[in-house]
Amino acid sequence: KLAQRLRKEGKRAVLAPADTRRPAAMEQLVVLAKGANLPHYYMPQEKNPRAIVQKALDLAKSEAYDVLIIDSAGRLHIDEELMQELKDMAAMAKPAETLFIADAMIGQDAVKAATQFHEGVPLTGIILTKMDGDSRGGAALSIKEVLGIPVRYLGTGEKVGDLEPFDPARVAGRILGMGDVLSLIEKAEDAVEADEAEAMAEKLRRNDFTMDDLLKQIKMVRKMGPITDLLKHLPMGGPFKKLADME
């Protein structure tokens, strides 16, 4: 998701799967990368994450990538061996950013894990996932408060494009049930070409809107994600309150 986001911003990013501990973690990342047509360095024969990091660094430099994203092993309960591994990887890569990926639904356990990671390998930011669920993201606020590191991005769905920059005002709006119309507009801009939208509006004005046009519009809305997610972005006061909970 992060590589896709960076590509949208005009940067050339490459992925290096280096989680050799969790079964099929590297293969899973490769499948996702191929699906999104993102460059990656997959070294299935290499079982030492330190070696993967060194080779990936050399390759990324020689191929002039702007960003190398290293996926390291993560845990809620951290052991000494894992922490030493991460320290070694960080010393080799000298990362500009060390991001902690927290599941918004985990709650206070995430704060404990983030604190342990921060003590071993200083973190520079948080990416909070599963923000499209029922969770309000209280863990993020706790991590921010305890460690003083910013929330960088929010994962808002399962698709590779479902990652958005963290905006405190928008998240507060969602928590308070005031919606998040700005995010909805951004989703629409991604799914709908401006000239196409204008052409549709013109057809409506001329009373020339056909069933084919309706089908096109339905396809555009489907690109934006499930209707339930779109409704969550609308201010749901008064008679609309029950809509947000409907399947």
C-alpha positions as YAML, in Angstrom:
chain: A
units: angstrom
residues:
- id: 1
  name: LYS
  ca: [0.00, 0.00, 0.00]
- id: 2
  name: LEU
  ca: [2.81, 2.38, 0.87]
- id: 3
  name: ALA
  ca: [4.69, 1.63, -2.38]
- id: 4
  name: GLN
  ca: [1.51, 2.24, -4.37]
- id: 5
  name: ARG
  ca: [0.95, 5.54, -2.53]
- id: 6
  name: LEU
  ca: [4.53, 6.66, -3.24]
- id: 7
  name: ARG
  ca: [4.14, 5.72, -6.91]
- id: 8
  name: LYS
  ca: [1.06, 7.96, -7.06]
- id: 9
  name: GLU
  ca: [3.23, 10.77, -5.70]
- id: 10
  name: GLY
  ca: [5.73, 10.24, -8.52]
- id: 11
  name: LYS
  ca: [8.40, 8.27, -6.65]
- id: 12
  name: ARG
  ca: [10.00, 4.99, -7.78]
- id: 13
  name: ALA
  ca: [9.67, 2.57, -4.86]
- id: 14
  name: VAL
  ca: [10.81, -1.05, -4.60]
- id: 15
  name: LEU
  ca: [9.82, -3.65, -1.98]
- id: 16
  name: ALA
  ca: [12.13, -6.04, -0.14]
- id: 17
  name: PRO
  ca: [10.34, -8.84, 1.75]
- id: 18
  name: ALA
  ca: [12.60, -9.71, 4.72]
- id: 19
  name: ASP
  ca: [10.19, -11.38, 7.16]
- id: 20
  name: THR
  ca: [11.74, -14.84, 7.18]
- id: 21
  name: ARG
  ca: [10.01, -15.83, 10.44]
- id: 22
  name: ARG
  ca: [6.29, -15.88, 9.62]
- id: 23
  name: PRO
  ca: [5.38, -18.73, 7.23]
- id: 24
  name: ALA
  ca: [4.69, -17.50, 3.68]
- id: 25
  name: ALA
  ca: [5.03, -13.81, 4.71]
- id: 26
  name: MET
  ca: [7.47, -13.11, 1.86]
- id: 27
  name: GLU
  ca: [5.39, -15.02, -0.71]
- id: 28
  name: GLN
  ca: [2.27, -13.11, 0.38]
- id: 29
  name: LEU
  ca: [4.00, -9.75, -0.18]
- id: 30
  name: VAL
  ca: [5.24, -10.88, -3.60]
- id: 31
  name: VAL
  ca: [1.71, -11.91, -4.67]
- id: 32
  name: LEU
  ca: [0.39, -8.46, -3.64]
- id: 33
  name: ALA
  ca: [3.28, -6.68, -5.37]
- id: 34
  name: LYS
  ca: [2.74, -8.60, -8.62]
- id: 35
  name: GLY
  ca: [-1.00, -7.88, -8.48]
- id: 36
  name: ALA
  ca: [-0.31, -4.15, -8.24]
- id: 37
  name: ASN
  ca: [2.59, -4.31, -10.72]
- id: 38
  name: LEU
  ca: [5.08, -3.05, -8.11]
- id: 39
  name: PRO
  ca: [8.81, -3.82, -8.33]
- id: 40
  name: HIS
  ca: [10.23, -6.11, -5.64]
- id: 41
  name: TYR
  ca: [13.33, -8.12, -4.70]
- id: 42
  name: TYR
  ca: [12.32, -11.65, -3.76]
- id: 43
  name: MET
  ca: [15.11, -13.89, -2.44]
- id: 44
  name: PRO
  ca: [13.38, -17.15, -1.40]
- id: 45
  name: GLN
  ca: [16.68, -19.00, -1.03]
- id: 46
  name: GLU
  ca: [17.97, -16.44, 1.49]
- id: 47
  name: LYS
  ca: [17.01, -17.25, 5.09]
- id: 48
  name: ASN
  ca: [19.00, -14.49, 6.79]
- id: 49
  name: PRO
  ca: [17.13, -11.15, 6.82]
- id: 50
  name: ARG
  ca: [20.40, -9.25, 7.25]
- id: 51
  name: ALA
  ca: [21.66, -10.67, 3.93]
- id: 52
  name: ILE
  ca: [18.37, -9.74, 2.23]
- id: 53
  name: VAL
  ca: [18.70, -6.14, 3.46]
- id: 54
  name: GLN
  ca: [22.28, -5.84, 2.19]
- id: 55
  name: LYS
  ca: [21.48, -7.27, -1.26]
- id: 56
  name: ALA
  ca: [18.30, -5.15, -1.56]
- id: 57
  name: LEU
  ca: [20.24, -1.99, -0.66]
- id: 58
  name: ASP
  ca: [22.91, -2.72, -3.29]
- id: 59
  name: LEU
  ca: [20.29, -3.48, -5.96]
- id: 60
  name: ALA
  ca: [18.11, -0.43, -5.15]
- id: 61
  name: LYS
  ca: [21.15, 1.86, -5.40]
- id: 62
  name: SER
  ca: [22.40, 0.31, -8.65]
- id: 63
  name: GLU
  ca: [18.90, 0.55, -10.19]
- id: 64
  name: ALA
  ca: [18.42, 4.14, -8.94]
- id: 65
  name: TYR
  ca: [15.18, 3.67, -7.01]
- id: 66
  name: ASP
  ca: [13.98, 6.64, -4.91]
- id: 67
  name: VAL
  ca: [12.67, 4.49, -2.04]
- id: 68
  name: LEU
  ca: [13.42, 1.01, -0.73]
- id: 69
  name: ILE
  ca: [10.73, -0.40, 1.59]
- id: 70
  name: ILE
  ca: [11.97, -3.25, 3.78]
- id: 71
  name: ASP
  ca: [9.32, -5.47, 5.37]
- id: 72
  name: SER
  ca: [10.77, -6.83, 8.60]
- id: 73
  name: ALA
  ca: [9.39, -9.40, 11.04]
- id: 74
  name: GLY
  ca: [6.93, -8.00, 13.57]
- id: 75
  name: ARG
  ca: [5.43, -9.35, 16.76]
- id: 76
  name: LEU
  ca: [3.16, -8.30, 19.60]
- id: 77
  name: HIS
  ca: [5.40, -10.16, 22.04]
- id: 78
  name: ILE
  ca: [9.01, -9.44, 21.28]
- id: 79
  name: ASP
  ca: [11.98, -11.68, 22.07]
- id: 80
  name: GLU
  ca: [15.65, -10.74, 22.34]
- id: 81
  name: GLU
  ca: [16.61, -12.58, 19.15]
- id: 82
  name: LEU
  ca: [14.04, -10.67, 17.06]
- id: 83
  name: MET
  ca: [15.07, -7.34, 18.56]
- id: 84
  name: GLN
  ca: [18.75, -7.98, 17.82]
- id: 85
  name: GLU
  ca: [17.83, -8.93, 14.25]
- id: 86
  name: LEU
  ca: [15.93, -5.64, 13.83]
- id: 87
  name: LYS
  ca: [18.77, -3.61, 15.36]
- id: 88
  name: ASP
  ca: [21.25, -5.19, 12.92]
- id: 89
  name: MET
  ca: [18.92, -4.53, 9.96]
- id: 90
  name: ALA
  ca: [18.44, -0.90, 11.02]
- id: 91
  name: ALA
  ca: [22.20, -0.41, 11.43]
- id: 92
  name: MET
  ca: [22.76, -1.70, 7.88]
- id: 93
  name: ALA
  ca: [19.90, 0.12, 6.18]
- id: 94
  name: LYS
  ca: [20.10, 3.39, 8.17]
- id: 95
  name: PRO
  ca: [16.43, 4.02, 7.32]
- id: 96
  name: ALA
  ca: [15.06, 7.53, 6.83]
- id: 97
  name: GLU
  ca: [11.78, 6.24, 8.31]
- id: 98
  name: THR
  ca: [11.09, 3.36, 10.70]
- id: 99
  name: LEU
  ca: [7.34, 2.80, 10.67]
- id: 100
  name: PHE
  ca: [5.36, 0.74, 13.17]
- id: 101
  name: ILE
  ca: [2.30, -0.92, 11.61]
- id: 102
  name: ALA
  ca: [-0.47, -1.12, 14.21]
- id: 103
  name: ASP
  ca: [-3.81, -2.87, 13.89]
- id: 104
  name: ALA
  ca: [-6.47, -0.34, 14.99]
- id: 105
  name: MET
  ca: [-8.46, -3.17, 16.57]
- id: 106
  name: ILE
  ca: [-5.71, -4.44, 18.89]
- id: 107
  name: GLY
  ca: [-6.07, -1.61, 21.39]
- id: 108
  name: GLN
  ca: [-3.64, -1.13, 24.26]
- id: 109
  name: ASP
  ca: [-1.52, -4.22, 23.38]
- id: 110
  name: ALA
  ca: [-0.29, -2.20, 20.39]
- id: 111
  name: VAL
  ca: [1.02, 0.51, 22.75]
- id: 112
  name: LYS
  ca: [3.07, -2.04, 24.69]
- id: 113
  name: ALA
  ca: [4.53, -3.57, 21.49]
- id: 114
  name: ALA
  ca: [5.29, -0.13, 19.99]
- id: 115
  name: THR
  ca: [7.07, 0.91, 23.20]
- id: 116
  name: GLN
  ca: [9.29, -2.20, 23.10]
- id: 117
  name: PHE
  ca: [10.13, -1.67, 19.43]
- id: 118
  name: HIS
  ca: [10.82, 2.02, 20.05]
- id: 119
  name: GLU
  ca: [13.32, 1.16, 22.79]
- id: 120
  name: GLY
  ca: [15.22, -1.18, 20.44]
- id: 121
  name: VAL
  ca: [14.86, 0.59, 17.10]
- id: 122
  name: PRO
  ca: [13.64, 4.22, 17.43]
- id: 123
  name: LEU
  ca: [10.40, 4.64, 15.47]
- id: 124
  name: THR
  ca: [9.62, 7.71, 13.34]
- id: 125
  name: GLY
  ca: [5.93, 7.08, 12.64]
- id: 126
  name: ILE
  ca: [2.88, 4.83, 12.76]
- id: 127
  name: ILE
  ca: [0.66, 3.36, 10.05]
- id: 128
  name: LEU
  ca: [-2.70, 2.36, 11.47]
- id: 129
  name: THR
  ca: [-4.52, -0.42, 9.63]
- id: 130
  name: LYS
  ca: [-8.15, -1.63, 9.62]
- id: 131
  name: MET
  ca: [-9.54, 1.87, 10.09]
- id: 132
  name: ASP
  ca: [-12.47, 0.86, 7.85]
- id: 133
  name: GLY
  ca: [-13.79, -1.42, 10.62]
- id: 134
  name: ASP
  ca: [-15.67, -0.50, 13.77]
- id: 135
  name: SER
  ca: [-12.50, 0.53, 15.59]
- id: 136
  name: ARG
  ca: [-12.10, 4.18, 16.49]
- id: 137
  name: GLY
  ca: [-8.31, 4.01, 16.43]
- id: 138
  name: GLY
  ca: [-7.82, 4.74, 20.13]
- id: 139
  name: ALA
  ca: [-4.55, 2.76, 20.03]
- id: 140
  name: ALA
  ca: [-3.08, 5.33, 17.64]
- id: 141
  name: LEU
  ca: [-3.84, 8.18, 19.98]
- id: 142
  name: SER
  ca: [-2.29, 6.22, 22.87]
- id: 143
  name: ILE
  ca: [0.90, 5.41, 20.88]
- id: 144
  name: LYS
  ca: [1.18, 9.06, 19.83]
- id: 145
  name: GLU
  ca: [0.74, 10.20, 23.45]
- id: 146
  name: VAL
  ca: [3.14, 7.66, 25.00]
- id: 147
  name: LEU
  ca: [5.94, 7.74, 22.38]
- id: 148
  name: GLY
  ca: [5.43, 11.18, 20.84]
- id: 149
  name: ILE
  ca: [5.66, 9.85, 17.26]
- id: 150
  name: PRO
  ca: [3.21, 10.90, 14.52]
- id: 151
  name: VAL
  ca: [0.59, 8.78, 12.77]
- id: 152
  name: ARG
  ca: [1.62, 8.92, 9.08]
- id: 153
  name: TYR
  ca: [-1.04, 6.91, 7.23]
- id: 154
  name: LEU
  ca: [-4.30, 5.02, 7.74]
- id: 155
  name: GLY
  ca: [-5.20, 1.73, 6.07]
- id: 156
  name: THR
  ca: [-8.86, 2.10, 5.11]
- id: 157
  name: GLY
  ca: [-9.63, -1.13, 3.24]
- id: 158
  name: GLU
  ca: [-8.24, -4.33, 1.77]
- id: 159
  name: LYS
  ca: [-7.26, -3.04, -1.67]
- id: 160
  name: VAL
  ca: [-3.69, -1.93, -2.39]
- id: 161
  name: GLY
  ca: [-4.89, 1.64, -2.96]
- id: 162
  name: ASP
  ca: [-6.67, 1.88, 0.41]
- id: 163
  name: LEU
  ca: [-4.11, 4.00, 2.25]
- id: 164
  name: GLU
  ca: [-4.56, 7.66, 3.08]
- id: 165
  name: PRO
  ca: [-2.45, 10.28, 4.90]
- id: 166
  name: PHE
  ca: [-3.51, 10.78, 8.51]
- id: 167
  name: ASP
  ca: [-5.50, 13.94, 9.10]
- id: 168
  name: PRO
  ca: [-6.50, 14.54, 12.74]
- id: 169
  name: ALA
  ca: [-9.53, 16.69, 11.85]
- id: 170
  name: ARG
  ca: [-10.93, 14.03, 9.51]
- id: 171
  name: VAL
  ca: [-10.46, 11.20, 11.99]
- id: 172
  name: ALA
  ca: [-12.04, 13.30, 14.77]
- id: 173
  name: GLY
  ca: [-14.98, 13.95, 12.43]
- id: 174
  name: ARG
  ca: [-15.47, 10.22, 11.90]
- id: 175
  name: ILE
  ca: [-15.22, 9.45, 15.61]
- id: 176
  name: LEU
  ca: [-17.84, 12.10, 16.38]
- id: 177
  name: GLY
  ca: [-20.16, 10.86, 13.63]
- id: 178
  name: MET
  ca: [-19.67, 14.04, 11.58]
- id: 179
  name: GLY
  ca: [-18.41, 12.13, 8.56]
- id: 180
  name: ASP
  ca: [-15.37, 12.85, 6.38]
- id: 181
  name: VAL
  ca: [-16.52, 14.43, 3.15]
- id: 182
  name: LEU
  ca: [-12.97, 15.41, 2.06]
- id: 183
  name: SER
  ca: [-11.89, 11.75, 1.94]
- id: 184
  name: LEU
  ca: [-15.04, 10.93, 0.00]
- id: 185
  name: ILE
  ca: [-14.18, 13.63, -2.56]
- id: 186
  name: GLU
  ca: [-10.65, 12.21, -2.92]
- id: 187
  name: LYS
  ca: [-12.07, 8.71, -3.50]
- id: 188
  name: ALA
  ca: [-14.37, 10.14, -6.17]
- id: 189
  name: GLU
  ca: [-11.48, 11.98, -7.86]
- id: 190
  name: ASP
  ca: [-9.52, 8.72, -8.02]
- id: 191
  name: ALA
  ca: [-12.45, 6.77, -9.50]
- id: 192
  name: VAL
  ca: [-13.92, 9.37, -11.89]
- id: 193
  name: GLU
  ca: [-12.24, 11.38, -14.63]
- id: 194
  name: ALA
  ca: [-13.23, 15.07, -14.38]
- id: 195
  name: ASP
  ca: [-14.12, 15.41, -18.09]
- id: 196
  name: GLU
  ca: [-16.21, 12.23, -17.90]
- id: 197
  name: ALA
  ca: [-18.14, 13.64, -14.93]
- id: 198
  name: GLU
  ca: [-18.77, 16.88, -16.82]
- id: 199
  name: ALA
  ca: [-19.99, 14.95, -19.88]
- id: 200
  name: MET
  ca: [-22.41, 13.00, -17.65]
- id: 201
  name: ALA
  ca: [-23.71, 16.21, -16.08]
- id: 202
  name: GLU
  ca: [-24.23, 17.72, -19.54]
- id: 203
  name: LYS
  ca: [-26.21, 14.64, -20.63]
- id: 204
  name: LEU
  ca: [-28.47, 15.03, -17.60]
- id: 205
  name: ARG
  ca: [-29.01, 18.70, -18.42]
- id: 206
  name: ARG
  ca: [-29.95, 17.84, -22.02]
- id: 207
  name: ASN
  ca: [-32.27, 15.06, -20.79]
- id: 208
  name: ASP
  ca: [-30.13, 12.64, -22.79]
- id: 209
  name: PHE
  ca: [-29.10, 10.25, -19.97]
- id: 210
  name: THR
  ca: [-29.40, 6.58, -21.02]
- id: 211
  name: MET
  ca: [-29.29, 3.20, -19.26]
- id: 212
  name: ASP
  ca: [-25.72, 2.80, -20.58]
- id: 213
  name: ASP
  ca: [-24.77, 6.03, -18.78]
- id: 214
  name: LEU
  ca: [-26.38, 4.73, -15.59]
- id: 215
  name: LEU
  ca: [-24.33, 1.54, -15.90]
- id: 216
  name: LYS
  ca: [-21.15, 3.63, -16.30]
- id: 217
  name: GLN
  ca: [-22.01, 5.58, -13.16]
- id: 218
  name: ILE
  ca: [-22.68, 2.41, -11.15]
- id: 219
  name: LYS
  ca: [-19.27, 1.08, -12.24]
- id: 220
  name: MET
  ca: [-17.61, 4.34, -11.16]
- id: 221
  name: VAL
  ca: [-19.24, 4.17, -7.72]
- id: 222
  name: ARG
  ca: [-18.19, 0.51, -7.36]
- id: 223
  name: LYS
  ca: [-14.58, 1.58, -7.99]
- id: 224
  name: MET
  ca: [-14.84, 3.77, -4.90]
- id: 225
  name: GLY
  ca: [-15.48, 0.74, -2.68]
- id: 226
  name: PRO
  ca: [-18.44, -0.76, -0.80]
- id: 227
  name: ILE
  ca: [-21.47, 1.51, -0.32]
- id: 228
  name: THR
  ca: [-21.31, 0.90, 3.45]
- id: 229
  name: ASP
  ca: [-17.80, 2.45, 3.51]
- id: 230
  name: LEU
  ca: [-18.94, 5.44, 1.45]
- id: 231
  name: LEU
  ca: [-21.87, 6.05, 3.81]
- id: 232
  name: LYS
  ca: [-19.46, 6.19, 6.76]
- id: 233
  name: HIS
  ca: [-17.91, 9.29, 5.18]
- id: 234
  name: LEU
  ca: [-21.22, 11.18, 5.22]
- id: 235
  name: PRO
  ca: [-22.48, 13.15, 8.23]
- id: 236
  name: MET
  ca: [-24.96, 10.66, 9.65]
- id: 237
  name: GLY
  ca: [-27.18, 12.77, 11.89]
- id: 238
  name: GLY
  ca: [-30.95, 12.73, 12.18]
- id: 239
  name: PRO
  ca: [-32.87, 10.38, 9.88]
- id: 240
  name: PHE
  ca: [-29.68, 9.04, 8.27]
- id: 241
  name: LYS
  ca: [-28.20, 7.61, 11.47]
- id: 242
  name: LYS
  ca: [-29.42, 4.06, 10.81]
- id: 243
  name: LEU
  ca: [-28.06, 4.04, 7.24]
- id: 244
  name: ALA
  ca: [-24.45, 3.75, 8.42]
- id: 245
  name: ASP
  ca: [-25.18, 0.42, 10.12]
- id: 246
  name: MET
  ca: [-27.07, -1.13, 7.22]
- id: 247
  name: GLU
  ca: [-25.63, -3.94, 5.15]
...
